Short mmCIF file of C-alpha atoms in Angstrom, two decimals:
data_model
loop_
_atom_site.label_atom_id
_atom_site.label_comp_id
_atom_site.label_asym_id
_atom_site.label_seq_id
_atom_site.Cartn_x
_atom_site.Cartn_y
_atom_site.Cartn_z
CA UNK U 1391 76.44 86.44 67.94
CA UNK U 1392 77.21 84.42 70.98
CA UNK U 1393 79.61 86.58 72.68
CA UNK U 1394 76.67 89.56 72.11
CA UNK U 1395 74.24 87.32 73.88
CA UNK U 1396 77.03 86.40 76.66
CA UNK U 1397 77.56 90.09 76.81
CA UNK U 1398 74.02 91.42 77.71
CA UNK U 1399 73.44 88.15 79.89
CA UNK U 1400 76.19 89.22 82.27
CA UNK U 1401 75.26 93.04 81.81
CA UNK U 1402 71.83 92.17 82.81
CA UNK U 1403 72.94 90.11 85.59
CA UNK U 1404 75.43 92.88 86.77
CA UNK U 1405 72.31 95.67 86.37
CA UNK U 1406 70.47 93.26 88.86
CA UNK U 1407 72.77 92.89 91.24
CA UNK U 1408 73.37 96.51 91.54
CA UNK U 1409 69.91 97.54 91.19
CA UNK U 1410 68.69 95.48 94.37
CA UNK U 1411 70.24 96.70 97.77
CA UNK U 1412 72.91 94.12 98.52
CA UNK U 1413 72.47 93.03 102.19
CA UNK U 1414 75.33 92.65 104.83
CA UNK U 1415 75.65 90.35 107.30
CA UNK U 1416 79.72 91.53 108.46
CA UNK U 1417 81.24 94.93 108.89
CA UNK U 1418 84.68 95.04 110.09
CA UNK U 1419 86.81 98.08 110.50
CA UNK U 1420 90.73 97.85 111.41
CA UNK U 1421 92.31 101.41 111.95
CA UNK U 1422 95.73 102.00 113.60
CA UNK U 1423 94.92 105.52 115.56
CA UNK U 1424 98.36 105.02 117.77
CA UNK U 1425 100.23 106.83 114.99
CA UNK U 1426 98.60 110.21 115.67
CA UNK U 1427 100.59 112.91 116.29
CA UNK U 1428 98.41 115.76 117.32
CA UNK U 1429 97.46 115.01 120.60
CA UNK U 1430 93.96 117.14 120.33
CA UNK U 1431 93.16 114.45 117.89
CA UNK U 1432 94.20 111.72 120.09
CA UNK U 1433 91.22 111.81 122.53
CA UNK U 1434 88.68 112.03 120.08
CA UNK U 1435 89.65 109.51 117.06
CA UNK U 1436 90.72 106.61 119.57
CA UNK U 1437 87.48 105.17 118.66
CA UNK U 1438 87.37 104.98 115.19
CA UNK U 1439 86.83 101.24 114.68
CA UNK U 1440 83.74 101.36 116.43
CA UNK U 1441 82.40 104.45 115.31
CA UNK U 1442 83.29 103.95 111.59
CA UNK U 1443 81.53 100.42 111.93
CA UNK U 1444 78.28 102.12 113.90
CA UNK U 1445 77.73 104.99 111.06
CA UNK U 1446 78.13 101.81 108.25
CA UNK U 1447 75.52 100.24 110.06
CA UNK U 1448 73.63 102.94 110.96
CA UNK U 1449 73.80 104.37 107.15
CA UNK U 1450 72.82 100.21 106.07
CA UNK U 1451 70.32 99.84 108.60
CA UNK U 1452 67.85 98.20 105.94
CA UNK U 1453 70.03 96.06 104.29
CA UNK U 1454 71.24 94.64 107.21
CA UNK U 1455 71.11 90.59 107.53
CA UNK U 1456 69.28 89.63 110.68
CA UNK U 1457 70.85 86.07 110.50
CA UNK U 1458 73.97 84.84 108.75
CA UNK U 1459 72.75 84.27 104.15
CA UNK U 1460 74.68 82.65 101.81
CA UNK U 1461 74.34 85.88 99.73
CA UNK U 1462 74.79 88.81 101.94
CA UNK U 1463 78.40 90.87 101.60
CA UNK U 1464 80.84 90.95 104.21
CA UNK U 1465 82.87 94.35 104.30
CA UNK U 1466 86.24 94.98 105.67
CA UNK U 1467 87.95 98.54 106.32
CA UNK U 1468 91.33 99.02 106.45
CA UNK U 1469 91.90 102.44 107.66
CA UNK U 1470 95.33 103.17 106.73
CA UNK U 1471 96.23 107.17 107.02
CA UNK U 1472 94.42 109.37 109.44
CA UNK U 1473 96.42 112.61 108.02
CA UNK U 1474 95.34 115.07 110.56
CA UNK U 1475 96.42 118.35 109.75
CA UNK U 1476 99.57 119.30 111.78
CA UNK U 1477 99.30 121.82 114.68
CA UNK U 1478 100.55 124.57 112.44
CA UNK U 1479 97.76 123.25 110.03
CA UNK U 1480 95.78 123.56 113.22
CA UNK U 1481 95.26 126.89 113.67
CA UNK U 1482 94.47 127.63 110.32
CA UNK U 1483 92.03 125.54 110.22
CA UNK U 1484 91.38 121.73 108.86
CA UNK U 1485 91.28 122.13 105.47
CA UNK U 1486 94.44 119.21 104.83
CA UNK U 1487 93.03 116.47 106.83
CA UNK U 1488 92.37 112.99 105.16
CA UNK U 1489 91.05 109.36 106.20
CA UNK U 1490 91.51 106.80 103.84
CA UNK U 1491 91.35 102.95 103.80
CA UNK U 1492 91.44 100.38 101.42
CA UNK U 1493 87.57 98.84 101.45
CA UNK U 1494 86.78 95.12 100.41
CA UNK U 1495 83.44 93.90 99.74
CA UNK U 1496 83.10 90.34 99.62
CA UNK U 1497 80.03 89.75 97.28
CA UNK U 1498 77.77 86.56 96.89
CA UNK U 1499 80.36 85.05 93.73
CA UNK U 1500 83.71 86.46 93.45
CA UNK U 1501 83.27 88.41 90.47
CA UNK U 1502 81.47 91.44 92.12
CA UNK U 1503 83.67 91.77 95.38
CA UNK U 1504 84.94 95.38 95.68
CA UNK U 1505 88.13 96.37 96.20
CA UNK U 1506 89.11 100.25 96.29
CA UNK U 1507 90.64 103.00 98.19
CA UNK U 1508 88.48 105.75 99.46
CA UNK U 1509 89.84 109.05 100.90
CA UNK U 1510 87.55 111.53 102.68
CA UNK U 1511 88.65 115.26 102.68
CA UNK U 1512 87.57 117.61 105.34
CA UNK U 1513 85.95 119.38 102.03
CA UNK U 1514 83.94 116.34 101.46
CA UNK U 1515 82.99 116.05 104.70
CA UNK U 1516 81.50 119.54 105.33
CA UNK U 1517 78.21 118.46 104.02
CA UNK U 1518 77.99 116.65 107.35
CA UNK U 1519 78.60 119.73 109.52
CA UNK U 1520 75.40 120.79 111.67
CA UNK U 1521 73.42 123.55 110.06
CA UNK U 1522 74.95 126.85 111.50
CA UNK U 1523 78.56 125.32 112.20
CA UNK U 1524 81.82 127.65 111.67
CA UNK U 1525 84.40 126.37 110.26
CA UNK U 1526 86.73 128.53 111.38
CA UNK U 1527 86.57 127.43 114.79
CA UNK U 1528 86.58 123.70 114.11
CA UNK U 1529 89.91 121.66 114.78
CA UNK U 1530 91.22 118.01 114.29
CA UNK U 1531 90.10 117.64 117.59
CA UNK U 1532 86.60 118.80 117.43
CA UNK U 1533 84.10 116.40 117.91
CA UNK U 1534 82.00 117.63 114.95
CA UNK U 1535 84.74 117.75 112.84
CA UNK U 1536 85.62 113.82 113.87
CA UNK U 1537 81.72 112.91 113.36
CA UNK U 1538 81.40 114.58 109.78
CA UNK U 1539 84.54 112.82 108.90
CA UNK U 1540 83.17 109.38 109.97
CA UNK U 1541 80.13 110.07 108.37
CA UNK U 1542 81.58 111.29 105.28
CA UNK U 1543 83.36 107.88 105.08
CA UNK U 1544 80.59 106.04 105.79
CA UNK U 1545 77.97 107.23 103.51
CA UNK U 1546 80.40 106.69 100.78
CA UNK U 1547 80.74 103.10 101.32
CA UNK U 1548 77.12 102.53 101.88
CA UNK U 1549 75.90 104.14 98.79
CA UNK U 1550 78.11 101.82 96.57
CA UNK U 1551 75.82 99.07 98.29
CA UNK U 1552 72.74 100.75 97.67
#
């Protein structure tokens, strides 16, 4: 009887947590970009950091902390493979690229920080895509491709705040 009543204490406590937007009061992204090899890609991922940490925010923009709380989540990207598709890839079309990064989510008490791996497909990401885009003439270098991508990403780690 006591370890059911320990049970649905922490499953209520855990149906809190997740049910109230978690607030942030950190976002740091880390992503080595040097090790690209297509150099149509180069150009436009350089800024990756920045622009993976602006679409968090921008996705988070209500559940960001306006001053540093004890209880707000601090979240840390570690991009790790930018698989661009290879110039033979290139030309017909994007379909193998991949980001991926290990996210952590530090949590207000140590039992609900996040830890996972999250990889973003150029198929996941065509959701993001401007009405009317094609496809077909999108490469690793495209700026719309490099914008879904982020955004792909990004949405992804915001709604497992939400």
């Amino acid at each position: 009887m006591t370890h059911l009543i320990r049970t649905t204490a922490l499953v209520t406590a855990m149906a809190t947590a997740a049910g109230a937007a978690t607030m942030v009061q950190e976002i740091d992204v880390n992503a080595d970009v040097s090790a690209l090899d297509n150099s149509e890609a180069v150009a436009v991922w350089t800024d990756l950091e920045a622009d993976l940490e602006t679409a968090l925010a921008a996705k988070l923009v209500n559940q960001i902390a306006e001053k540093e709380m004890e209880d707000a989540a601090e979240i840390d990207i570690d991009v790790d493979t930018v698989a661009l598709a290879s110039s033979f890839e290139t030309e017909m079309g994007i379909a193998n690229s991949v980001l991926e990064g290990v996210v952590s989510v530090d949590l207000p008490g140590s039992q609900y920080d996040q830890r996972y791996t999250l990889t973003v497909t150029a198929e996941q990401a065509n959701i993001y895509y401007p009405e009317g885009t094609d496809v077909t003439t999108l490469n690793v270098g495209s700026d719309v491709f490099y914008t879904a991508m982020v955004d792909a990403f990004a949405t992804h780690v915001a709604e497992k705040l939400k």
